[in-house]
CSV table of C-alpha atoms in Angstrom, one decimal:
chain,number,residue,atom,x,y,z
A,25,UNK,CA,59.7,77.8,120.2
A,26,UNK,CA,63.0,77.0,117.9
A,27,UNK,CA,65.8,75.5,119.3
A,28,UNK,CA,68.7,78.7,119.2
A,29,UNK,CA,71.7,77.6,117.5
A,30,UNK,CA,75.5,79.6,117.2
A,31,UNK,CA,76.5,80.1,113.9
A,32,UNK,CA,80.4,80.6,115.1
A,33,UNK,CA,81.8,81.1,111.6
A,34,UNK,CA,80.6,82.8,108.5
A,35,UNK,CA,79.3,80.7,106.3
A,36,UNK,CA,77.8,81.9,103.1
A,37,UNK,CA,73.3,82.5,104.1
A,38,UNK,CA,72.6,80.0,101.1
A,39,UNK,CA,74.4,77.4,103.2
A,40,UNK,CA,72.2,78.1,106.1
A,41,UNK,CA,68.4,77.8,105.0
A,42,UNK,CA,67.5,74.6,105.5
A,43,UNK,CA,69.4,74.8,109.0
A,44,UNK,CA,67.5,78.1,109.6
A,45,UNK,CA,63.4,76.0,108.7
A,46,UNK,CA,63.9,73.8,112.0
A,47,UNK,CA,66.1,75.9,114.2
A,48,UNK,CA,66.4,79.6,115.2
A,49,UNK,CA,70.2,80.9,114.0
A,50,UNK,CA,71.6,83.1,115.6
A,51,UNK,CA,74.6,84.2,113.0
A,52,UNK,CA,77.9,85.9,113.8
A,53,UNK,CA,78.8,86.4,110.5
A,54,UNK,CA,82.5,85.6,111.6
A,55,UNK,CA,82.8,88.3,113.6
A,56,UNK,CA,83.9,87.5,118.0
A,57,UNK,CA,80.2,86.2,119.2
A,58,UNK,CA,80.4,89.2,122.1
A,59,UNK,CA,80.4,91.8,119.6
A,60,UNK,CA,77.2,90.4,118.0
A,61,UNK,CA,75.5,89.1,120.6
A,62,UNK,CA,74.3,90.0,124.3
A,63,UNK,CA,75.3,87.8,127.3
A,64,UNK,CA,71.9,86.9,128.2
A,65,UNK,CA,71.5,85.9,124.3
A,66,UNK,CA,74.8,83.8,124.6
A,67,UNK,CA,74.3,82.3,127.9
A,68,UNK,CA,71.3,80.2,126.4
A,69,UNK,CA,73.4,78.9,124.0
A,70,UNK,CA,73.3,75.2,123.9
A,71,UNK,CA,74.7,74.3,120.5
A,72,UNK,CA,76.7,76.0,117.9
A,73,UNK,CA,77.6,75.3,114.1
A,74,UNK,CA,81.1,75.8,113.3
A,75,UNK,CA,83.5,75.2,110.1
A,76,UNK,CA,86.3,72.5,111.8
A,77,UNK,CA,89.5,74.8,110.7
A,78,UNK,CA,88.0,77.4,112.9
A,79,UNK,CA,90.1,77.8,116.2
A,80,UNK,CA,87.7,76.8,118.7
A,81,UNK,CA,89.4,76.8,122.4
A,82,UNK,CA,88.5,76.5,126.2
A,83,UNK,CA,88.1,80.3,126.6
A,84,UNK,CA,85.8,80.5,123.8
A,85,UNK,CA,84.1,77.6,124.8
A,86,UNK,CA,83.5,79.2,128.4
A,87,UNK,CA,82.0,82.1,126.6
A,88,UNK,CA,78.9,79.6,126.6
A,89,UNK,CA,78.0,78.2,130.0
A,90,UNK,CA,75.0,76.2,128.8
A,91,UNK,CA,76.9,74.5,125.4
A,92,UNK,CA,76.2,71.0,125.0
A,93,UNK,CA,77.4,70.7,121.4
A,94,UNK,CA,79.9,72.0,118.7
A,95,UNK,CA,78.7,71.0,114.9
A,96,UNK,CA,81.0,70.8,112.4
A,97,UNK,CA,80.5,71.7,108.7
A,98,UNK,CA,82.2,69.3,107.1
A,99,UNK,CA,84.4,66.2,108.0
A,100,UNK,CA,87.7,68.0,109.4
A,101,UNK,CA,87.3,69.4,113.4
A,102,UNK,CA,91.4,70.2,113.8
A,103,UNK,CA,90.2,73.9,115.2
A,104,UNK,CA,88.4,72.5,117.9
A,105,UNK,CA,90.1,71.6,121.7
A,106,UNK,CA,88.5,68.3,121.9
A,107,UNK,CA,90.2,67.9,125.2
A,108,UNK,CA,88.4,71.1,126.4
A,109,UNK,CA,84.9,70.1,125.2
A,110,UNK,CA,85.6,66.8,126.9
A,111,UNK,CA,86.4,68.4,129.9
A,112,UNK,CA,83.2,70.6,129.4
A,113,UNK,CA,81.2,67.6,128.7
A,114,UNK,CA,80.8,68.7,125.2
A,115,UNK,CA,79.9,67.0,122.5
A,116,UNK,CA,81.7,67.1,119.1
A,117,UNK,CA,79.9,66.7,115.6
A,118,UNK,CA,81.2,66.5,111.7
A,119,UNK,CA,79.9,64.9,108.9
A,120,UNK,CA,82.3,62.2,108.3
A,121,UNK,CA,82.9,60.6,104.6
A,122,UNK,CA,80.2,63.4,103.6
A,123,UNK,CA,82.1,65.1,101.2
A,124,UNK,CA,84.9,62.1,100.0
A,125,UNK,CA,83.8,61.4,96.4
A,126,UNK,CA,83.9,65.4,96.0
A,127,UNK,CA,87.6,65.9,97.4
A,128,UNK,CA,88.9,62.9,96.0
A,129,UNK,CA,87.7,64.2,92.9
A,130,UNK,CA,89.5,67.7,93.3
A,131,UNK,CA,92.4,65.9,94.0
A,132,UNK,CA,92.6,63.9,90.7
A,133,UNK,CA,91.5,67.4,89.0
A,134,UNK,CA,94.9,69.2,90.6
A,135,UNK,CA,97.2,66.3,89.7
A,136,UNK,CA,96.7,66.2,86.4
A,137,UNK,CA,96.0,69.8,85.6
A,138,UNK,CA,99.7,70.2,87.5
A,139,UNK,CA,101.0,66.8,85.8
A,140,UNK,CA,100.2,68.1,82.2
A,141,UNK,CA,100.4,71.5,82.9
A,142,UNK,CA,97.2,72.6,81.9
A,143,UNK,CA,97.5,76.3,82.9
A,144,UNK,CA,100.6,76.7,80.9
A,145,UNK,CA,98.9,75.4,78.5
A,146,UNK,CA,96.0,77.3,78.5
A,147,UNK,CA,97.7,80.3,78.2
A,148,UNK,CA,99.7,79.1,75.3
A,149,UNK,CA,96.9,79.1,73.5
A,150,UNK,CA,94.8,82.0,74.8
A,151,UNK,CA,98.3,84.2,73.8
A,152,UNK,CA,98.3,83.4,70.3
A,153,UNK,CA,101.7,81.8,71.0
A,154,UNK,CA,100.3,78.3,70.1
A,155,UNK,CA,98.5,79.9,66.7
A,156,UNK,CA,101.7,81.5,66.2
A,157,UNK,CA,104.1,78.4,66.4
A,158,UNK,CA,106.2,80.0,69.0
A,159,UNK,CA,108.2,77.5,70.7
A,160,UNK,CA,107.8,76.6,74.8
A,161,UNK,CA,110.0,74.9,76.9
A,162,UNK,CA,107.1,74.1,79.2
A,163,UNK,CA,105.1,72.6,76.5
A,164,UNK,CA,107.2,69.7,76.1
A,165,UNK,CA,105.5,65.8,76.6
A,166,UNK,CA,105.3,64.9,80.4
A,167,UNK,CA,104.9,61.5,81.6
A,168,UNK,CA,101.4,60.2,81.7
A,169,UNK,CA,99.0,58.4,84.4
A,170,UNK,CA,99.8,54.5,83.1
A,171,UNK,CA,102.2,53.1,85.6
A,172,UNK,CA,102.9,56.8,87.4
A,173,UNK,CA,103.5,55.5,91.4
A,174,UNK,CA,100.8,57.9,93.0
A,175,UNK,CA,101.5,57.7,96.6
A,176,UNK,CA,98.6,58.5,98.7
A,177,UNK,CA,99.0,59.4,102.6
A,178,UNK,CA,96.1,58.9,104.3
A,179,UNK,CA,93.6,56.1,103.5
A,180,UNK,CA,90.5,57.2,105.2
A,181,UNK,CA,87.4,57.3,103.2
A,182,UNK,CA,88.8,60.4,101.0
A,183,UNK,CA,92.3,58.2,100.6
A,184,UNK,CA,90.4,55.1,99.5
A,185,UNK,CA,88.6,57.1,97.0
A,186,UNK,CA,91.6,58.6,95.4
A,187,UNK,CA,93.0,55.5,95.3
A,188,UNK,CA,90.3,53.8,93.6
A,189,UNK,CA,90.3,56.8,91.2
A,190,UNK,CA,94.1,56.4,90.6
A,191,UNK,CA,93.8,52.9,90.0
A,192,UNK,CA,91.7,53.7,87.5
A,193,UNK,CA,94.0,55.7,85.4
A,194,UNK,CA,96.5,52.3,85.5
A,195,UNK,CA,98.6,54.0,87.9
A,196,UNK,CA,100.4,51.8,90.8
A,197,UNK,CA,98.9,53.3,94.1
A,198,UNK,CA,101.0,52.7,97.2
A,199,UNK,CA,99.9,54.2,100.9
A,200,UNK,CA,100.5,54.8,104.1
A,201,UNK,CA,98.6,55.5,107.3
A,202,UNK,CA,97.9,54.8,110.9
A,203,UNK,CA,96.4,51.9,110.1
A,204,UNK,CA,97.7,49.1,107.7
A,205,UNK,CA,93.9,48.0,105.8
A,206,UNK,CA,93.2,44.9,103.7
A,207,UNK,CA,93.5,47.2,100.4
A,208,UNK,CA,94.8,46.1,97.0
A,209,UNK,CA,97.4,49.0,97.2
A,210,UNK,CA,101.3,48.6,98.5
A,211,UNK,CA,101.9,49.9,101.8
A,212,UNK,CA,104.6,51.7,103.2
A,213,UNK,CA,105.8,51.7,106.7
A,214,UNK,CA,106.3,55.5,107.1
A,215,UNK,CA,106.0,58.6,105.1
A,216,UNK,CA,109.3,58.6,103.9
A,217,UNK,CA,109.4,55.5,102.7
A,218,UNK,CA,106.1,55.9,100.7
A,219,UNK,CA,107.8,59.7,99.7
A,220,UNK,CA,111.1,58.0,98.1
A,221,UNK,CA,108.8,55.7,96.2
A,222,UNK,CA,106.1,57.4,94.2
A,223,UNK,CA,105.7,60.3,91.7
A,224,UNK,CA,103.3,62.3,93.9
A,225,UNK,CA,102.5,62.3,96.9
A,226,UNK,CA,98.5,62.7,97.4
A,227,UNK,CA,97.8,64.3,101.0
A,228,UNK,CA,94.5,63.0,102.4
A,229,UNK,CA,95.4,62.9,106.2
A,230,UNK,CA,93.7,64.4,108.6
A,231,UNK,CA,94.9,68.2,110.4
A,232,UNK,CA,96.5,67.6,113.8
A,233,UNK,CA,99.5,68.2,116.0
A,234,UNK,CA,100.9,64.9,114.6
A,235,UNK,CA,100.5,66.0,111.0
A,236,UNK,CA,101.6,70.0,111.8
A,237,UNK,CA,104.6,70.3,108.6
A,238,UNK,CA,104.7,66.9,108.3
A,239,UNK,CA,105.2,67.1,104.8
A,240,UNK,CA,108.8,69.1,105.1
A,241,UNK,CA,111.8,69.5,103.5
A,242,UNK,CA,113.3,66.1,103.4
A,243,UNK,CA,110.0,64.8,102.2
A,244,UNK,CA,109.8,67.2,99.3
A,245,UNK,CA,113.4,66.4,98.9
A,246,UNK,CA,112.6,62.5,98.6
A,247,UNK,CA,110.2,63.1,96.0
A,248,UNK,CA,112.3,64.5,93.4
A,249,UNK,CA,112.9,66.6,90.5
A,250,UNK,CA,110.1,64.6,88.8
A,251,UNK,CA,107.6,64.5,92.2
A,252,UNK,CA,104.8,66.5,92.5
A,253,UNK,CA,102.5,66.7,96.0
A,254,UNK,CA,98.9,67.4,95.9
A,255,UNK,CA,97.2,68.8,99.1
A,256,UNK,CA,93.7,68.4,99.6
A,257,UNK,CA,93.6,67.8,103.9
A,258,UNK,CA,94.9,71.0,105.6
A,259,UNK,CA,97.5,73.4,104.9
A,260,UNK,CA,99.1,73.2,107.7
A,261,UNK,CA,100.4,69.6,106.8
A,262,UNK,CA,102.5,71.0,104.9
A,263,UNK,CA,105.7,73.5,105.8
A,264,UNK,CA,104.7,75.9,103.2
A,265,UNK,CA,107.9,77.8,103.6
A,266,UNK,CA,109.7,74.7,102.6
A,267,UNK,CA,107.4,73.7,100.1
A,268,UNK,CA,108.0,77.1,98.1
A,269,UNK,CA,111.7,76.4,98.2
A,270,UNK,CA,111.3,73.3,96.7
A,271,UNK,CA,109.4,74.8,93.7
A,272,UNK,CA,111.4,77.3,93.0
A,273,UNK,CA,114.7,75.0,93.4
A,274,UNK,CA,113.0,72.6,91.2
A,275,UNK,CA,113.6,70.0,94.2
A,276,UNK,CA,110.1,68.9,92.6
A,277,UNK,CA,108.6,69.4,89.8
A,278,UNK,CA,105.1,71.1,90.5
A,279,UNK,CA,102.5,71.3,93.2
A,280,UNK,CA,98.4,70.8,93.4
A,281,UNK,CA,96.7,73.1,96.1
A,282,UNK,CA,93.2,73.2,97.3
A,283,UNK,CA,94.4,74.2,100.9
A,284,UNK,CA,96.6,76.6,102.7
A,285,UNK,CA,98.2,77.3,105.9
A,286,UNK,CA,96.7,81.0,106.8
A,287,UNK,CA,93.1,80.9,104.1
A,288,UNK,CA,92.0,82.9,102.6
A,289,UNK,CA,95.6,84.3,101.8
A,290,UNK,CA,98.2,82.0,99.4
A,291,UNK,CA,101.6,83.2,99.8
A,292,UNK,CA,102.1,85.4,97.1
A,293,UNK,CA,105.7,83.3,96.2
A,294,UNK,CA,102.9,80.9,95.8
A,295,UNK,CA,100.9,82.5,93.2
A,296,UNK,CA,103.7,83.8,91.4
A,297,UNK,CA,104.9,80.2,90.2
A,298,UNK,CA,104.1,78.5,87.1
A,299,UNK,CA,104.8,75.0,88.2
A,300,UNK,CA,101.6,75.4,90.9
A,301,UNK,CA,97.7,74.6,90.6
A,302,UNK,CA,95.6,76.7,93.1
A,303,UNK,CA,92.1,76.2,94.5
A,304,UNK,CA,90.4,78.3,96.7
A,305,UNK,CA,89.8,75.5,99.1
A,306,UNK,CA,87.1,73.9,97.2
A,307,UNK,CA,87.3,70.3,97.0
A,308,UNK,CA,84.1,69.5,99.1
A,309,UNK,CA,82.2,72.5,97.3
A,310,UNK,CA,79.6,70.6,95.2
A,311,UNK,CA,75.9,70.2,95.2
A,312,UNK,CA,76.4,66.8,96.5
A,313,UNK,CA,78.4,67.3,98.5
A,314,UNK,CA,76.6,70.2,100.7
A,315,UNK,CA,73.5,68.2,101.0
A,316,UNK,CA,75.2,65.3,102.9
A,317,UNK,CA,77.4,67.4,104.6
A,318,UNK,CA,73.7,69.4,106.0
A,319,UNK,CA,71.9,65.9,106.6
A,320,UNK,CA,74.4,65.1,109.0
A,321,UNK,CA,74.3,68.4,110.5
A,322,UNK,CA,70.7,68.0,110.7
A,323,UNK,CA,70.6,64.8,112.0
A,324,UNK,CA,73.4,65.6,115.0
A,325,UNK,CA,71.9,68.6,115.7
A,326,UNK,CA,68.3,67.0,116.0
A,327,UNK,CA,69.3,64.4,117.8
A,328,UNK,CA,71.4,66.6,120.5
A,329,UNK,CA,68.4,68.5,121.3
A,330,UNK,CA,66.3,65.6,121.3
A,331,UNK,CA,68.5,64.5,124.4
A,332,UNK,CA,69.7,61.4,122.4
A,333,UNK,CA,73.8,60.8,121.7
A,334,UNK,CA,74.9,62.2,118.1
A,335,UNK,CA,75.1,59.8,115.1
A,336,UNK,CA,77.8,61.7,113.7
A,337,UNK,CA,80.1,62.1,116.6
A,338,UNK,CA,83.6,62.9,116.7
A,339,UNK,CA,85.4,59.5,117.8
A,340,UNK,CA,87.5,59.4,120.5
A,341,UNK,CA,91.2,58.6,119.3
């Protein structure tokens, strides 16, 4: 017999086949597991797969008196209480560095399609007003990547990608983080410092109650008139409220989103601006990317019911 596994959030069912040829799913499709699910069926729950922005507390967690482990899609786990699992003697999963090269390469996409305005442009030309020699404030020349001071906050293995990647373009990358690392990049002591210095501000850190609006007014504020700030972590890194002010202000100049504070849903003062690039949280959505993401899955998930510690586990801070 199958060892039962909790699908707690809806994924789409292409996601879930090669999870669903060694274990037996037992899919919510989003929906409260009680409404889907009988107690006896949920009491035998020993493991569940979840998406990490997915608020995961101590009552839920009590809904399951035999779970031994939570399984992340993904690298981010900010929706789960790892205090209450720990007290539960639960064990927490994700797939770190999985899905880095992906993000990383979302994040360069949304900087320079909000850098040169490529949506502006694009609709210059799809209106005829290009063909038609129709003049555009928006469409004058913007600065370029060579020697732009990309500021990237964050250097985990999606920060030391973008970095890389910015490098690349002959940009000057500073950073800041946690951690000062052995990197060829400047680093900054604190966020403001590393805010007042560059051009935009790349946000690669990871969802917490230490990062929750981090990114706020003053920050936004000690970017610029010329500063743009890409978000490719969590939404709720940035104050969203704030950050709309600052675009319509001009306080800065534009901003890249892949990420929101309440997904699916951007803030319609959001999507009304021209100086914004929006994603539909995407950056880890590639073919690549879902493989490794499911091989670690596979492999904590495996091990776990194999009575053996998890090779992805969540690390203590």
């Amino acid at each position: 017999m199958a060892d039962k596994v909790l699908i707690y959030s809806r994924f789409p069912k292409t996601m879930m086949v090669r999870f669903a040829e060694r274990f037996e799913l037992l899919d919510t499709g989003g929906k409260p597991a009680r409404e889907v699910f009988s107690a006896d069926e949920l009491g035998g729950i020993r493991a569940m797969l979840t998406a990490g922005g997915t608020p995961l507390g101590a009552d839920a967690m009590d809904l399951f008196p035999k779970l031994g482990a939570i399984i992340c899609y993904g690298t981010g786990y900010d929706g789960v209480d790892l205090k209450a699992a720990a007290v539960r003697n639960i064990a927490v999963g994700h797939s770190p560095g999985a899905n880095a090269a992906s993000v990383a390469d979302i994040a360069m996409t949304l900087m320079l399609a909000t850098t040169r305005r490529i949506l502006v442009a694009d609709q210059y030309v799809r209106s005829g007003d290009w063909a038609a020699s129709k003049p555009s404030p928006m469409m004058r020349p913007q600065a370029g990547m060579p020697g732009r001071r990309i500021g990237v906050y964050g250097m985990g293995e999606i920060g030391r990608k973008i970095a890389a990647r910015c490098a690349a373009f002959e940009s000057e990358v500073g950073y800041f983080s946690r951690t000062r690392y052995d990197l060829p990049y400047q680093y900054f002591p604190s966020l403001e410092a590393l805010a007042d210095w560059c051009g935009v501000l790349m946000i690669a850190v990871r969802a917490g109650a230490e990062t929750q609006h981090v990114v706020n007014a003053d920050i936004l504020r000690r970017l610029g008139a010329d500063g743009y700030v890409v978000n490719i972590s969590r939404g709720s890194v940035i104050d969203e409220q704030a950050l709309v002010a600052a675009l319509t202000d001009k306080t800065i100049a534009g901003a890249g989103l892949d990420v929101y504070e309440r997904e699916p849903h951007a803030p319609d003062a959001l999507t009304a601006l021209p100086n914004v690039v929006l994603a539909p949280h995407i950056g880890g959505h590639t073919l690549e990317s879902h493989v490794a993401m499911q091989n670690c899955i596979l492999a904590n998930l495996s091990a776990f019911f194999e009575g053996k510690p998890l090779p992805y586990e969540v690390k203590k801070a």
